[in-house]
Amino acid sequence: MHLRTFVFLLFSLQAQGAVFGDGDHSNGVEDQRRPATPEHLKPIGTIFCDGRLRGTAIHVFTPLHKTLTSGSIIVTAAHVLYDQKTAEPFNKCVYRPENKRLTKVGFANISLHQFNPKSEDKLRQAESDIVFIRLKKRLIQPTLTFSAGNKIGRELLLIGYNSDENNISQSEDCYQFTSQNFASKKLLLHDCDANSGASGGAILDAITGGLVGVHGGTLLVNEAQSPRGGAFSGSKVDPEKLINQARKIDHRVIETLNQFFAYPAKNFQD
């Protein structure tokens, strides 16, 4: 049996994300999340589907953005649009800029994507966990611009919803990792603190501010146990067993955005 086949038997993908630490609150901070600054908050929002918050989304810059007359485009993790129990897409979703309860924008179209909620290949599932959405109107929010390339700084920043505090937070002092078990050119492995609502959040290069990834969740070897019954709070970072992951922004992701901008895909149910 090839190593790659064996590894997929051990891997699983968790959407909730991990909050890292050593489990000992007496020796330092266990959770690096703080309320997002106004600058980081403005291009971010949340996704509500069938009456519940399902994840985070990013208002992204598109070609000819200044002359855009149709709806704005956001990006999120594809799994956010699916019921985790049934693997079926939700019936109705809306976007809430800056997570404002009284503001919601419906979906017009979603991009074609390769995400399969029933896939047994969890690494490949993570690699395809990204989707673009055209909204029904243009947003007045500022945008974030994709930054593609291999020169991503090691220090990162995650902007995403924090269900523990019911706000959009930024996870600071986190870093990029490499792994043999989870090796993938399409994924960015990191230890930015996150939970389920952060899926679809923005991974920024902490030095340049470039948008370098879309947070997806946690990759873990099945033997890796959560110290607190599934919440992954206080988990120790181990890039070979338990690590958070994001879909890295590469030229293929940018091509998909450009194609979707020019040729909208199927209508979204609403």
PDB file of C-alpha atoms in Angstrom:
ATOM      1  CA  MET A   1       0.000   0.000   0.000  1.00  0.00           C
ATOM      2  CA  HIS A   2       1.378   3.387  -0.986  1.00  0.00           C
ATOM      3  CA  LEU A   3       2.086   5.870   1.803  1.00  0.00           C
ATOM      4  CA  ARG A   4      -0.322   8.446   0.314  1.00  0.00           C
ATOM      5  CA  THR A   5      -3.184   5.907   0.322  1.00  0.00           C
ATOM      6  CA  PHE A   6      -2.395   4.906   3.908  1.00  0.00           C
ATOM      7  CA  VAL A   7      -2.326   8.509   5.073  1.00  0.00           C
ATOM      8  CA  PHE A   8      -5.809   9.184   3.722  1.00  0.00           C
ATOM      9  CA  LEU A   9      -7.117   6.321   5.840  1.00  0.00           C
ATOM     10  CA  LEU A  10      -5.900   8.151   8.911  1.00  0.00           C
ATOM     11  CA  PHE A  11      -6.795  11.731   8.047  1.00  0.00           C
ATOM     12  CA  SER A  12      -9.987  13.506   8.857  1.00  0.00           C
ATOM     13  CA  LEU A  13     -11.109  17.066   8.221  1.00  0.00           C
ATOM     14  CA  GLN A  14     -12.814  19.128  10.892  1.00  0.00           C
ATOM     15  CA  ALA A  15     -14.603  22.357  10.036  1.00  0.00           C
ATOM     16  CA  GLN A  16     -14.542  23.795  13.541  1.00  0.00           C
ATOM     17  CA  GLY A  17     -10.863  24.726  13.701  1.00  0.00           C
ATOM     18  CA  ALA A  18      -8.522  24.566  16.675  1.00  0.00           C
ATOM     19  CA  VAL A  19      -7.633  27.062  19.387  1.00  0.00           C
ATOM     20  CA  PHE A  20      -4.031  26.225  20.184  1.00  0.00           C
ATOM     21  CA  GLY A  21      -2.111  26.330  23.452  1.00  0.00           C
ATOM     22  CA  ASP A  22      -0.685  23.923  25.986  1.00  0.00           C
ATOM     23  CA  GLY A  23      -3.864  23.681  28.053  1.00  0.00           C
ATOM     24  CA  ASP A  24      -2.310  25.488  31.002  1.00  0.00           C
ATOM     25  CA  HIS A  25      -3.861  28.927  31.505  1.00  0.00           C
ATOM     26  CA  SER A  26      -1.465  29.730  34.343  1.00  0.00           C
ATOM     27  CA  ASN A  27       1.568  30.087  32.091  1.00  0.00           C
ATOM     28  CA  GLY A  28       0.238  32.385  29.405  1.00  0.00           C
ATOM     29  CA  VAL A  29      -2.508  33.244  26.940  1.00  0.00           C
ATOM     30  CA  GLU A  30      -4.248  30.261  25.360  1.00  0.00           C
ATOM     31  CA  ASP A  31      -6.367  32.137  22.818  1.00  0.00           C
ATOM     32  CA  GLN A  32      -4.838  34.817  20.582  1.00  0.00           C
ATOM     33  CA  ARG A  33      -8.156  36.065  19.153  1.00  0.00           C
ATOM     34  CA  ARG A  34      -9.053  39.726  19.640  1.00  0.00           C
ATOM     35  CA  PRO A  35     -11.887  41.862  18.200  1.00  0.00           C
ATOM     36  CA  ALA A  36     -10.951  42.811  14.639  1.00  0.00           C
ATOM     37  CA  THR A  37      -9.714  46.339  14.073  1.00  0.00           C
ATOM     38  CA  PRO A  38     -12.003  48.583  11.963  1.00  0.00           C
ATOM     39  CA  GLU A  39      -9.571  48.242   9.047  1.00  0.00           C
ATOM     40  CA  HIS A  40      -9.649  44.437   9.154  1.00  0.00           C
ATOM     41  CA  LEU A  41     -13.392  44.241   9.836  1.00  0.00           C
ATOM     42  CA  LYS A  42     -14.668  46.301   6.912  1.00  0.00           C
ATOM     43  CA  PRO A  43     -14.057  43.806   4.035  1.00  0.00           C
ATOM     44  CA  ILE A  44     -15.347  40.817   6.069  1.00  0.00           C
ATOM     45  CA  GLY A  45     -18.830  39.462   6.714  1.00  0.00           C
ATOM     46  CA  THR A  46     -20.711  36.329   7.691  1.00  0.00           C
ATOM     47  CA  ILE A  47     -22.795  33.747   5.860  1.00  0.00           C
ATOM     48  CA  PHE A  48     -26.251  32.834   7.185  1.00  0.00           C
ATOM     49  CA  CYS A  49     -27.962  29.779   5.717  1.00  0.00           C
ATOM     50  CA  ASP A  50     -31.373  28.444   6.720  1.00  0.00           C
ATOM     51  CA  GLY A  51     -31.504  30.734   9.731  1.00  0.00           C
ATOM     52  CA  ARG A  52     -28.077  30.080  11.283  1.00  0.00           C
ATOM     53  CA  LEU A  53     -24.615  31.531  10.969  1.00  0.00           C
ATOM     54  CA  ARG A  54     -22.519  29.079   8.954  1.00  0.00           C
ATOM     55  CA  GLY A  55     -19.211  30.855   8.385  1.00  0.00           C
ATOM     56  CA  THR A  56     -17.236  33.888   7.280  1.00  0.00           C
ATOM     57  CA  ALA A  57     -16.813  35.446   3.835  1.00  0.00           C
ATOM     58  CA  ILE A  58     -14.522  38.012   2.212  1.00  0.00           C
ATOM     59  CA  HIS A  59     -15.484  40.832  -0.172  1.00  0.00           C
ATOM     60  CA  VAL A  60     -12.853  40.463  -2.894  1.00  0.00           C
ATOM     61  CA  PHE A  61     -11.476  42.826  -5.497  1.00  0.00           C
ATOM     62  CA  THR A  62     -12.423  41.897  -9.061  1.00  0.00           C
ATOM     63  CA  PRO A  63     -11.323  43.109 -12.502  1.00  0.00           C
ATOM     64  CA  LEU A  64     -12.941  46.412 -13.435  1.00  0.00           C
ATOM     65  CA  HIS A  65     -14.203  46.657  -9.850  1.00  0.00           C
ATOM     66  CA  LYS A  66     -14.596  50.437 -10.002  1.00  0.00           C
ATOM     67  CA  THR A  67     -17.026  50.137 -12.910  1.00  0.00           C
ATOM     68  CA  LEU A  68     -18.877  47.092 -11.573  1.00  0.00           C
ATOM     69  CA  THR A  69     -22.622  47.541 -12.041  1.00  0.00           C
ATOM     70  CA  SER A  70     -23.767  44.040 -11.123  1.00  0.00           C
ATOM     71  CA  GLY A  71     -23.522  42.446  -7.680  1.00  0.00           C
ATOM     72  CA  SER A  72     -20.266  42.275  -5.741  1.00  0.00           C
ATOM     73  CA  ILE A  73     -18.340  39.013  -5.370  1.00  0.00           C
ATOM     74  CA  ILE A  74     -17.421  37.345  -2.098  1.00  0.00           C
ATOM     75  CA  VAL A  75     -15.346  34.239  -1.417  1.00  0.00           C
ATOM     76  CA  THR A  76     -15.793  31.655   1.333  1.00  0.00           C
ATOM     77  CA  ALA A  77     -15.088  28.019   2.160  1.00  0.00           C
ATOM     78  CA  ALA A  78     -17.363  25.821   0.036  1.00  0.00           C
ATOM     79  CA  HIS A  79     -18.353  23.578   2.958  1.00  0.00           C
ATOM     80  CA  VAL A  80     -20.077  26.572   4.571  1.00  0.00           C
ATOM     81  CA  LEU A  81     -22.899  26.158   2.030  1.00  0.00           C
ATOM     82  CA  TYR A  82     -23.554  22.500   2.922  1.00  0.00           C
ATOM     83  CA  ASP A  83     -25.370  20.835   5.807  1.00  0.00           C
ATOM     84  CA  GLN A  84     -22.676  18.824   7.569  1.00  0.00           C
ATOM     85  CA  LYS A  85     -25.124  16.069   8.590  1.00  0.00           C
ATOM     86  CA  THR A  86     -26.863  15.521   5.248  1.00  0.00           C
ATOM     87  CA  ALA A  87     -24.122  16.751   2.859  1.00  0.00           C
ATOM     88  CA  GLU A  88     -26.879  18.619   1.006  1.00  0.00           C
ATOM     89  CA  PRO A  89     -26.686  22.345   0.135  1.00  0.00           C
ATOM     90  CA  PHE A  90     -28.672  24.699   2.328  1.00  0.00           C
ATOM     91  CA  ASN A  91     -31.880  26.086   0.848  1.00  0.00           C
ATOM     92  CA  LYS A  92     -31.336  29.817   1.384  1.00  0.00           C
ATOM     93  CA  CYS A  93     -28.206  31.795   2.232  1.00  0.00           C
ATOM     94  CA  VAL A  94     -27.470  35.478   2.701  1.00  0.00           C
ATOM     95  CA  TYR A  95     -24.371  37.562   3.358  1.00  0.00           C
ATOM     96  CA  ARG A  96     -24.139  39.988   6.272  1.00  0.00           C
ATOM     97  CA  PRO A  97     -21.445  42.664   5.788  1.00  0.00           C
ATOM     98  CA  GLU A  98     -19.399  43.105   8.967  1.00  0.00           C
ATOM     99  CA  ASN A  99     -21.863  40.620  10.557  1.00  0.00           C
ATOM    100  CA  LYS A 100     -24.473  43.373  10.904  1.00  0.00           C
ATOM    101  CA  ARG A 101     -27.759  41.751  11.852  1.00  0.00           C
ATOM    102  CA  LEU A 102     -29.964  44.291  10.121  1.00  0.00           C
ATOM    103  CA  THR A 103     -28.074  44.102   6.825  1.00  0.00           C
ATOM    104  CA  LYS A 104     -28.323  41.112   4.537  1.00  0.00           C
ATOM    105  CA  VAL A 105     -27.659  40.575   0.847  1.00  0.00           C
ATOM    106  CA  GLY A 106     -29.001  37.620  -1.114  1.00  0.00           C
ATOM    107  CA  PHE A 107     -27.007  35.353  -3.426  1.00  0.00           C
ATOM    108  CA  ALA A 108     -27.384  35.670  -7.201  1.00  0.00           C
ATOM    109  CA  ASN A 109     -24.919  33.027  -8.446  1.00  0.00           C
ATOM    110  CA  ILE A 110     -22.309  30.671  -7.084  1.00  0.00           C
ATOM    111  CA  SER A 111     -19.204  29.578  -8.965  1.00  0.00           C
ATOM    112  CA  LEU A 112     -18.661  26.069 -10.232  1.00  0.00           C
ATOM    113  CA  HIS A 113     -16.376  24.212  -7.840  1.00  0.00           C
ATOM    114  CA  GLN A 114     -14.886  20.793  -7.162  1.00  0.00           C
ATOM    115  CA  PHE A 115     -15.775  20.522  -3.462  1.00  0.00           C
ATOM    116  CA  ASN A 116     -17.433  17.207  -2.603  1.00  0.00           C
ATOM    117  CA  PRO A 117     -18.927  17.083   0.919  1.00  0.00           C
ATOM    118  CA  LYS A 118     -19.024  13.269   0.765  1.00  0.00           C
ATOM    119  CA  SER A 119     -15.410  12.780  -0.317  1.00  0.00           C
ATOM    120  CA  GLU A 120     -13.308  10.273   1.636  1.00  0.00           C
ATOM    121  CA  ASP A 121     -10.126  11.957   0.397  1.00  0.00           C
ATOM    122  CA  LYS A 122      -9.907  14.630   3.078  1.00  0.00           C
ATOM    123  CA  LEU A 123      -6.751  16.276   1.832  1.00  0.00           C
ATOM    124  CA  ARG A 124      -8.220  16.736  -1.641  1.00  0.00           C
ATOM    125  CA  GLN A 125     -11.479  17.883  -0.069  1.00  0.00           C
ATOM    126  CA  ALA A 126      -9.588  20.632   1.760  1.00  0.00           C
ATOM    127  CA  GLU A 127      -7.808  21.633  -1.455  1.00  0.00           C
ATOM    128  CA  SER A 128     -11.154  22.267  -3.171  1.00  0.00           C
ATOM    129  CA  ASP A 129     -12.860  23.987  -0.229  1.00  0.00           C
ATOM    130  CA  ILE A 130     -13.342  27.391  -1.839  1.00  0.00           C
ATOM    131  CA  VAL A 131     -16.230  29.031  -3.703  1.00  0.00           C
ATOM    132  CA  PHE A 132     -17.093  32.444  -5.159  1.00  0.00           C
ATOM    133  CA  ILE A 133     -20.530  34.018  -4.794  1.00  0.00           C
ATOM    134  CA  ARG A 134     -22.021  36.882  -6.776  1.00  0.00           C
ATOM    135  CA  LEU A 135     -24.402  38.901  -4.633  1.00  0.00           C
ATOM    136  CA  LYS A 136     -27.643  40.516  -5.734  1.00  0.00           C
ATOM    137  CA  LYS A 137     -26.319  44.029  -5.273  1.00  0.00           C
ATOM    138  CA  ARG A 138     -23.078  45.921  -5.075  1.00  0.00           C
ATOM    139  CA  LEU A 139     -21.567  46.373  -1.632  1.00  0.00           C
ATOM    140  CA  ILE A 140     -20.189  49.618  -0.280  1.00  0.00           C
ATOM    141  CA  GLN A 141     -17.640  47.602   1.722  1.00  0.00           C
ATOM    142  CA  PRO A 142     -13.966  47.900   0.780  1.00  0.00           C
ATOM    143  CA  THR A 143     -12.369  44.825  -0.767  1.00  0.00           C
ATOM    144  CA  LEU A 144      -9.343  42.635  -0.185  1.00  0.00           C
ATOM    145  CA  THR A 145      -7.050  41.747  -3.083  1.00  0.00           C
ATOM    146  CA  PHE A 146      -5.676  38.255  -3.640  1.00  0.00           C
ATOM    147  CA  SER A 147      -1.929  37.866  -3.275  1.00  0.00           C
ATOM    148  CA  ALA A 148      -0.590  34.810  -5.110  1.00  0.00           C
ATOM    149  CA  GLY A 149       2.931  33.455  -5.058  1.00  0.00           C
ATOM    150  CA  ASN A 150       5.360  31.419  -3.029  1.00  0.00           C
ATOM    151  CA  LYS A 151       6.806  34.306  -1.024  1.00  0.00           C
ATOM    152  CA  ILE A 152       4.328  34.269   1.838  1.00  0.00           C
ATOM    153  CA  GLY A 153       5.776  35.508   5.104  1.00  0.00           C
ATOM    154  CA  ARG A 154       5.844  33.010   7.933  1.00  0.00           C
ATOM    155  CA  GLU A 155       3.795  35.266  10.238  1.00  0.00           C
ATOM    156  CA  LEU A 156       0.055  35.305   9.501  1.00  0.00           C
ATOM    157  CA  LEU A 157      -3.218  36.871  10.608  1.00  0.00           C
ATOM    158  CA  LEU A 158      -6.699  35.294  10.466  1.00  0.00           C
ATOM    159  CA  ILE A 159      -9.842  37.449  10.297  1.00  0.00           C
ATOM    160  CA  GLY A 160     -12.991  35.418  10.959  1.00  0.00           C
ATOM    161  CA  TYR A 161     -16.111  34.990  13.048  1.00  0.00           C
ATOM    162  CA  ASN A 162     -15.568  34.010  16.678  1.00  0.00           C
ATOM    163  CA  SER A 163     -18.620  32.175  18.040  1.00  0.00           C
ATOM    164  CA  ASP A 164     -17.196  32.284  21.568  1.00  0.00           C
ATOM    165  CA  GLU A 165     -17.463  36.085  21.582  1.00  0.00           C
ATOM    166  CA  ASN A 166     -20.107  36.532  18.852  1.00  0.00           C
ATOM    167  CA  ASN A 167     -17.929  38.916  16.874  1.00  0.00           C
ATOM    168  CA  ILE A 168     -15.471  38.993  14.011  1.00  0.00           C
ATOM    169  CA  SER A 169     -12.039  38.514  15.524  1.00  0.00           C
ATOM    170  CA  GLN A 170      -8.472  38.597  14.359  1.00  0.00           C
ATOM    171  CA  SER A 171      -6.118  35.826  15.421  1.00  0.00           C
ATOM    172  CA  GLU A 172      -2.643  37.268  15.895  1.00  0.00           C
ATOM    173  CA  ASP A 173       0.852  35.917  16.456  1.00  0.00           C
ATOM    174  CA  CYS A 174       0.265  32.836  14.325  1.00  0.00           C
ATOM    175  CA  TYR A 175       2.510  31.225  11.760  1.00  0.00           C
ATOM    176  CA  GLN A 176       2.742  29.137   8.608  1.00  0.00           C
ATOM    177  CA  PHE A 177       3.869  25.507   8.959  1.00  0.00           C
ATOM    178  CA  THR A 178       5.123  22.744   6.701  1.00  0.00           C
ATOM    179  CA  SER A 179       4.202  19.079   7.050  1.00  0.00           C
ATOM    180  CA  GLN A 180       5.080  15.773   5.455  1.00  0.00           C
ATOM    181  CA  ASN A 181       1.761  14.120   6.332  1.00  0.00           C
ATOM    182  CA  PHE A 182      -0.320  17.055   5.112  1.00  0.00           C
ATOM    183  CA  ALA A 183       1.923  18.107   2.237  1.00  0.00           C
ATOM    184  CA  SER A 184      -0.003  20.005  -0.437  1.00  0.00           C
ATOM    185  CA  LYS A 185       0.893  22.820  -2.809  1.00  0.00           C
ATOM    186  CA  LYS A 186      -2.687  24.099  -2.558  1.00  0.00           C
ATOM    187  CA  LEU A 187      -2.934  24.365   1.221  1.00  0.00           C
ATOM    188  CA  LEU A 188      -1.524  26.842   3.694  1.00  0.00           C
ATOM    189  CA  LEU A 189      -1.043  25.194   7.109  1.00  0.00           C
ATOM    190  CA  HIS A 190      -1.228  27.514  10.120  1.00  0.00           C
ATOM    191  CA  ASP A 191      -1.809  27.774  13.864  1.00  0.00           C
ATOM    192  CA  CYS A 192      -4.162  30.777  13.839  1.00  0.00           C
ATOM    193  CA  ASP A 193      -6.808  30.234  16.532  1.00  0.00           C
ATOM    194  CA  ALA A 194     -10.230  29.521  15.040  1.00  0.00           C
ATOM    195  CA  ASN A 195     -13.557  27.807  15.597  1.00  0.00           C
ATOM    196  CA  SER A 196     -16.405  26.744  13.300  1.00  0.00           C
ATOM    197  CA  GLY A 197     -17.637  30.226  12.369  1.00  0.00           C
ATOM    198  CA  ALA A 198     -14.184  31.212  11.111  1.00  0.00           C
ATOM    199  CA  SER A 199     -14.470  28.926   8.075  1.00  0.00           C
ATOM    200  CA  GLY A 200     -14.140  31.141   5.002  1.00  0.00           C
ATOM    201  CA  GLY A 201     -12.127  33.730   6.934  1.00  0.00           C
ATOM    202  CA  ALA A 202      -9.231  35.717   5.497  1.00  0.00           C
ATOM    203  CA  ILE A 203      -5.644  34.596   6.021  1.00  0.00           C
ATOM    204  CA  LEU A 204      -3.390  37.630   5.638  1.00  0.00           C
ATOM    205  CA  ASP A 205       0.355  37.948   5.407  1.00  0.00           C
ATOM    206  CA  ALA A 206       1.007  39.841   8.661  1.00  0.00           C
ATOM    207  CA  ILE A 207       3.799  41.886   7.087  1.00  0.00           C
ATOM    208  CA  THR A 208       2.350  42.852   3.689  1.00  0.00           C
ATOM    209  CA  GLY A 209      -1.355  42.583   4.510  1.00  0.00           C
ATOM    210  CA  GLY A 210      -1.924  40.519   1.345  1.00  0.00           C
ATOM    211  CA  LEU A 211      -4.834  38.034   1.226  1.00  0.00           C
ATOM    212  CA  VAL A 212      -2.964  34.735   0.915  1.00  0.00           C
ATOM    213  CA  GLY A 213      -5.550  32.132   1.936  1.00  0.00           C
ATOM    214  CA  VAL A 214      -9.173  31.272   2.768  1.00  0.00           C
ATOM    215  CA  HIS A 215      -9.471  29.401   6.062  1.00  0.00           C
ATOM    216  CA  GLY A 216     -11.115  25.985   5.848  1.00  0.00           C
ATOM    217  CA  GLY A 217     -10.754  24.094   9.124  1.00  0.00           C
ATOM    218  CA  THR A 218      -8.502  21.548  10.797  1.00  0.00           C
ATOM    219  CA  LEU A 219      -6.622  18.566   9.435  1.00  0.00           C
ATOM    220  CA  LEU A 220      -5.869  15.859  11.944  1.00  0.00           C
ATOM    221  CA  VAL A 221      -4.740  12.273  12.164  1.00  0.00           C
ATOM    222  CA  ASN A 222      -7.570  10.264  13.676  1.00  0.00           C
ATOM    223  CA  GLU A 223      -5.479   9.314  16.685  1.00  0.00           C
ATOM    224  CA  ALA A 224      -5.095  12.992  17.627  1.00  0.00           C
ATOM    225  CA  GLN A 225      -7.529  13.592  20.474  1.00  0.00           C
ATOM    226  CA  SER A 226      -9.143  16.853  21.488  1.00  0.00           C
ATOM    227  CA  PRO A 227      -8.382  17.625  25.133  1.00  0.00           C
ATOM    228  CA  ARG A 228     -11.878  19.049  25.695  1.00  0.00           C
ATOM    229  CA  GLY A 229     -14.318  16.768  23.942  1.00  0.00           C
ATOM    230  CA  GLY A 230     -14.172  18.068  20.406  1.00  0.00           C
ATOM    231  CA  ALA A 231     -13.582  21.797  20.810  1.00  0.00           C
ATOM    232  CA  PHE A 232      -9.801  21.533  20.239  1.00  0.00           C
ATOM    233  CA  SER A 233      -9.292  24.206  22.916  1.00  0.00           C
ATOM    234  CA  GLY A 234      -5.774  24.178  24.297  1.00  0.00           C
ATOM    235  CA  SER A 235      -4.567  21.746  21.637  1.00  0.00           C
ATOM    236  CA  LYS A 236      -0.836  21.590  21.037  1.00  0.00           C
ATOM    237  CA  VAL A 237       0.326  22.461  17.539  1.00  0.00           C
ATOM    238  CA  ASP A 238       1.681  19.428  15.695  1.00  0.00           C
ATOM    239  CA  PRO A 239       1.904  19.898  11.908  1.00  0.00           C
ATOM    240  CA  GLU A 240       2.093  16.116  11.447  1.00  0.00           C
ATOM    241  CA  LYS A 241      -1.032  15.349  13.510  1.00  0.00           C
ATOM    242  CA  LEU A 242      -3.169  18.418  14.168  1.00  0.00           C
ATOM    243  CA  ILE A 243      -3.009  21.703  12.265  1.00  0.00           C
ATOM    244  CA  ASN A 244      -5.385  24.340  10.899  1.00  0.00           C
ATOM    245  CA  GLN A 245      -5.501  24.789   7.140  1.00  0.00           C
ATOM    246  CA  ALA A 246      -6.561  27.272   4.475  1.00  0.00           C
ATOM    247  CA  ARG A 247      -6.908  27.098   0.706  1.00  0.00           C
ATOM    248  CA  LYS A 248      -3.826  28.958  -0.478  1.00  0.00           C
ATOM    249  CA  ILE A 249      -4.341  31.694  -3.050  1.00  0.00           C
ATOM    250  CA  ASP A 250      -2.599  30.618  -6.230  1.00  0.00           C
ATOM    251  CA  HIS A 251      -2.903  31.520  -9.904  1.00  0.00           C
ATOM    252  CA  ARG A 252      -5.636  28.895 -10.388  1.00  0.00           C
ATOM    253  CA  VAL A 253      -7.818  30.546  -7.732  1.00  0.00           C
ATOM    254  CA  ILE A 254      -7.330  33.938  -9.377  1.00  0.00           C
ATOM    255  CA  GLU A 255      -8.187  32.469 -12.803  1.00  0.00           C
ATOM    256  CA  THR A 256     -11.385  31.008 -11.348  1.00  0.00           C
ATOM    257  CA  LEU A 257     -12.340  34.418  -9.947  1.00  0.00           C
ATOM    258  CA  ASN A 258     -11.692  36.120 -13.289  1.00  0.00           C
ATOM    259  CA  GLN A 259     -13.739  33.517 -15.167  1.00  0.00           C
ATOM    260  CA  PHE A 260     -16.606  33.791 -12.704  1.00  0.00           C
ATOM    261  CA  PHE A 261     -16.522  37.575 -12.954  1.00  0.00           C
ATOM    262  CA  ALA A 262     -16.829  37.382 -16.742  1.00  0.00           C
ATOM    263  CA  TYR A 263     -19.183  34.389 -16.962  1.00  0.00           C
ATOM    264  CA  PRO A 264     -21.461  33.927 -13.924  1.00  0.00           C
ATOM    265  CA  ALA A 265     -22.332  30.320 -13.096  1.00  0.00           C
ATOM    266  CA  LYS A 266     -25.617  28.705 -12.145  1.00  0.00           C
ATOM    267  CA  ASN A 267     -28.293  30.479 -10.145  1.00  0.00           C
ATOM    268  CA  PHE A 268     -28.333  29.901  -6.395  1.00  0.00           C
ATOM    269  CA  GLN A 269     -31.575  28.666  -4.860  1.00  0.00           C
ATOM    270  CA  ASP A 270     -33.318  31.376  -2.894  1.00  0.00           C
TER     271      ASP A 270
END
